[in-house]
mmCIF file with all atom_site columns, C-alpha atoms in Angstrom:
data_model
loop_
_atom_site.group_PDB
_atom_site.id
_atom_site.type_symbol
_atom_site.label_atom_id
_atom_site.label_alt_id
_atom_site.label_comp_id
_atom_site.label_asym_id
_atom_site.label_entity_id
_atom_site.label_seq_id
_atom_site.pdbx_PDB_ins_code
_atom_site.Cartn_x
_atom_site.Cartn_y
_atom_site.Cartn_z
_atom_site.occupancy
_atom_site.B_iso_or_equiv
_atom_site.pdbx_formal_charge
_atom_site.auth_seq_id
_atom_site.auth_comp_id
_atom_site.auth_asym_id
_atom_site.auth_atom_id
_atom_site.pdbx_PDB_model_num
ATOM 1  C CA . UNK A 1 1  ? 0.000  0.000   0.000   1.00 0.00 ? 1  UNK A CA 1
ATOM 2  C CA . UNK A 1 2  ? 2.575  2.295   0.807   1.00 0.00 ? 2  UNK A CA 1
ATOM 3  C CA . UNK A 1 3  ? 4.904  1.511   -2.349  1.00 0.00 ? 3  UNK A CA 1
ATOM 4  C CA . UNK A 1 4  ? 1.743  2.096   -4.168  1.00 0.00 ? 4  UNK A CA 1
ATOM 5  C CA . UNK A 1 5  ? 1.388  5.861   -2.972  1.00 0.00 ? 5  UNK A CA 1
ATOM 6  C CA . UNK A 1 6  ? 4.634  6.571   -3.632  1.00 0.00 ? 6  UNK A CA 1
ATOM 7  C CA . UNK A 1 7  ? 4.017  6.477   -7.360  1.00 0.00 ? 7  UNK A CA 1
ATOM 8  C CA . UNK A 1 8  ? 0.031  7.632   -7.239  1.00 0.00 ? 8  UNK A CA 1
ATOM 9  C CA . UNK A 1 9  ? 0.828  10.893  -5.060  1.00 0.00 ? 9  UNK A CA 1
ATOM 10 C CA . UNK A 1 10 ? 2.978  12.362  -7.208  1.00 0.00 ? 10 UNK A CA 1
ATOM 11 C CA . UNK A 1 11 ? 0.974  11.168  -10.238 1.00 0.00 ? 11 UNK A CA 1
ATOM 12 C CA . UNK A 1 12 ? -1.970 12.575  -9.087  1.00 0.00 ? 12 UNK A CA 1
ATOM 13 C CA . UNK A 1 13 ? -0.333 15.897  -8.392  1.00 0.00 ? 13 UNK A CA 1
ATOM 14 C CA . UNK A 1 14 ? 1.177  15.788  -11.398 1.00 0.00 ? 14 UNK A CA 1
ATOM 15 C CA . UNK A 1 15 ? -2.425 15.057  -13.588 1.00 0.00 ? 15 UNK A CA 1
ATOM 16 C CA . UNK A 1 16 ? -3.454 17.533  -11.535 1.00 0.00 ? 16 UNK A CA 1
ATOM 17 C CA . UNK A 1 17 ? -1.420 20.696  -12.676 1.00 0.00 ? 17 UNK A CA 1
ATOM 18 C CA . UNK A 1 18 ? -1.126 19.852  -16.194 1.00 0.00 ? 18 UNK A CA 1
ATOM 19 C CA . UNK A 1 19 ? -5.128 19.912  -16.405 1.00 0.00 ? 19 UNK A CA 1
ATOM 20 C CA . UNK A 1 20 ? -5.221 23.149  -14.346 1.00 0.00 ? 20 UNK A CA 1
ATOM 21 C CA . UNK A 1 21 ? -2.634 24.485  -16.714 1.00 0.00 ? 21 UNK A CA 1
ATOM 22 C CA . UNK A 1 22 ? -4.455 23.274  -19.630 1.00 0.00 ? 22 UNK A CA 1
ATOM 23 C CA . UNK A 1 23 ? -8.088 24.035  -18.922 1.00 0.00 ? 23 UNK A CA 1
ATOM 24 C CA . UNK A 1 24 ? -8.006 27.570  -16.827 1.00 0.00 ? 24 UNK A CA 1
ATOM 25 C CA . UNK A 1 25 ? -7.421 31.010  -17.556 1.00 0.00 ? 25 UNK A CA 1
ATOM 26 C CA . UNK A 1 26 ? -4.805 31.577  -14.867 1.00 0.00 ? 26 UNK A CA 1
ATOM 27 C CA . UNK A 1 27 ? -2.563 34.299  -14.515 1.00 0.00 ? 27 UNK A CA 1
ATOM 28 C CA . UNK A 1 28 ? 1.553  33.627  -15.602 1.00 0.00 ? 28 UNK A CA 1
ATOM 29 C CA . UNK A 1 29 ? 2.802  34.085  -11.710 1.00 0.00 ? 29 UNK A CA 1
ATOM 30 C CA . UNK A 1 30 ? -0.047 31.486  -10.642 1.00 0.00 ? 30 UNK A CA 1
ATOM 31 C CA . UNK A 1 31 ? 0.434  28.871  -13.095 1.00 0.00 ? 31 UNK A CA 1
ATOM 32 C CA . UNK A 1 32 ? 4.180  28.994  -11.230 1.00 0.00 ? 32 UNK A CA 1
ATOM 33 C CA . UNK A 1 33 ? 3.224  29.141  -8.049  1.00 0.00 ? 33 UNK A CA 1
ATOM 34 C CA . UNK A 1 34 ? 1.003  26.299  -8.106  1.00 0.00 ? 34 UNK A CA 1
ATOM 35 C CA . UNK A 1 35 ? 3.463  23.908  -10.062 1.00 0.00 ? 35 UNK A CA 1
ATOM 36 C CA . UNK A 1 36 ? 6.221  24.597  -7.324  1.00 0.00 ? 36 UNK A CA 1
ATOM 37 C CA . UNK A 1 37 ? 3.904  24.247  -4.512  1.00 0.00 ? 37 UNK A CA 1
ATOM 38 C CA . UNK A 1 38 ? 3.094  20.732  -6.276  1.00 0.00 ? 38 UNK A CA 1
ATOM 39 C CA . UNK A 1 39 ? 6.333  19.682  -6.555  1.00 0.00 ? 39 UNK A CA 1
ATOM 40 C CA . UNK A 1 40 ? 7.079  20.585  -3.174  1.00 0.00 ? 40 UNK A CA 1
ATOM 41 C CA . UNK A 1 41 ? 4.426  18.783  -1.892  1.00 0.00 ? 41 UNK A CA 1
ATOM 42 C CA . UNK A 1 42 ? 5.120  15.839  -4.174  1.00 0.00 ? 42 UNK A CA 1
ATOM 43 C CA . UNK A 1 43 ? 8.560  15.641  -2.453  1.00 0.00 ? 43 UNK A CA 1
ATOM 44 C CA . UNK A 1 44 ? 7.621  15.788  0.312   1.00 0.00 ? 44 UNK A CA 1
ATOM 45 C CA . UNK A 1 45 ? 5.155  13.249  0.527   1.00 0.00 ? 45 UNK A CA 1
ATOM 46 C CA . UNK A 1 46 ? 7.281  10.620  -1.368  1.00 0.00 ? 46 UNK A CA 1
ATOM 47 C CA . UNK A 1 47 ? 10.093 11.247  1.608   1.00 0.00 ? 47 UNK A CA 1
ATOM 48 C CA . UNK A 1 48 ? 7.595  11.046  4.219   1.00 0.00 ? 48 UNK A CA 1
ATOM 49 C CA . UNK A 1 49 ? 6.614  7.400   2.574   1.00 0.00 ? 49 UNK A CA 1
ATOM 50 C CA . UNK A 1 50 ? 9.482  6.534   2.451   1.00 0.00 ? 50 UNK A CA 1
ATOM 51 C CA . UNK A 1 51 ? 10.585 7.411   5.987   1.00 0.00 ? 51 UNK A CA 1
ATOM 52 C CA . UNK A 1 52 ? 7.626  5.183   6.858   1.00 0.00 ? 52 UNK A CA 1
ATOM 53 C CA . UNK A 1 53 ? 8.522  1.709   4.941   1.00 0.00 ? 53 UNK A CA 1
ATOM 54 C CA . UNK A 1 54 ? 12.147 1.820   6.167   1.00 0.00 ? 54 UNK A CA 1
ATOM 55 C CA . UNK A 1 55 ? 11.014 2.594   9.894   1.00 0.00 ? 55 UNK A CA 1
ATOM 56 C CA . UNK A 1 56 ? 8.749  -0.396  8.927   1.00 0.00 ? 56 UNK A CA 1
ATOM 57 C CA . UNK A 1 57 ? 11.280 -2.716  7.517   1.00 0.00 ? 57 UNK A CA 1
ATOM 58 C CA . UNK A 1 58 ? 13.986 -1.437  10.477  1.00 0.00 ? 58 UNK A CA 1
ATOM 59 C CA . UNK A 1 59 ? 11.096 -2.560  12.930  1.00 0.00 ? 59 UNK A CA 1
ATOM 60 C CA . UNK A 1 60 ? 10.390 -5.692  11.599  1.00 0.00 ? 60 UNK A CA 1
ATOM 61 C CA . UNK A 1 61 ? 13.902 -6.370  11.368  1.00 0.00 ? 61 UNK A CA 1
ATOM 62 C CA . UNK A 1 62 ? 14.172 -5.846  15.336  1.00 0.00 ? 62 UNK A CA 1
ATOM 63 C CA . UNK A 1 63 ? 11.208 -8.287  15.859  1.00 0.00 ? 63 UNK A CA 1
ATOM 64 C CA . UNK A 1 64 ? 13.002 -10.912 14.251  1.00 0.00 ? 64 UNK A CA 1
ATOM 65 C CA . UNK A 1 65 ? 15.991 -10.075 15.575  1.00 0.00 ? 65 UNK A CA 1
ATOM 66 C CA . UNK A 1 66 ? 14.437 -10.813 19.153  1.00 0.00 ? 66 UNK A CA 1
ATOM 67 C CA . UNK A 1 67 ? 12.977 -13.404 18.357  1.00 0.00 ? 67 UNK A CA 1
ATOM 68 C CA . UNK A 1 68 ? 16.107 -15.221 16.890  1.00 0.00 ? 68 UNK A CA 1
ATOM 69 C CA . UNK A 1 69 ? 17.700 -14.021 20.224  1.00 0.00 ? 69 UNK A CA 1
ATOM 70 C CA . UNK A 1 70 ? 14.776 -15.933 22.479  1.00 0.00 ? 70 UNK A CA 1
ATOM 71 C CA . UNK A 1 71 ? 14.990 -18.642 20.102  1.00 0.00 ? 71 UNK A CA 1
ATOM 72 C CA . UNK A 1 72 ? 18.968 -19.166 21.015  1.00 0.00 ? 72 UNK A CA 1
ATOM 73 C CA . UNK A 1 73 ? 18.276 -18.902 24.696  1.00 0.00 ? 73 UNK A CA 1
#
């Protein structure tokens, strides 16, 4: 699920500003503000995923870790 939202975030952002770009009589200055605030976000979101699956995998890691140590015991 989380590998999953690290493409269809972004994507969706993406979609997202070339439609607005496309379809809408914006000014210049906020066509540009809007595409950096979208890739900001973008970015921001795919680190904050990915902060979460290694924090995740690092956890999992521990549990089995334990365990092997219990197991030895």
């Amino acid at each position: 699920m989380l590998k999953a939202t690290l493409v269809g975030v972004p994507g969706l952002i993406a979609v997202a500003l070339v439609l607005i770009t496309l379809f809408t009589q914006l000014p210049f200055w906020l066509i540009i503000v809007l595409w950096i605030v979208g890739f900001l976000v973008a970015m921001i979101t795919v680190t904050v995923v990915e902060l979460k699956i290694k924090l995740l995998a690092m956890q999992r890691q521990e549990e089995a870790e334990a365990k092997k140590d219990k197991s030895e015991k």
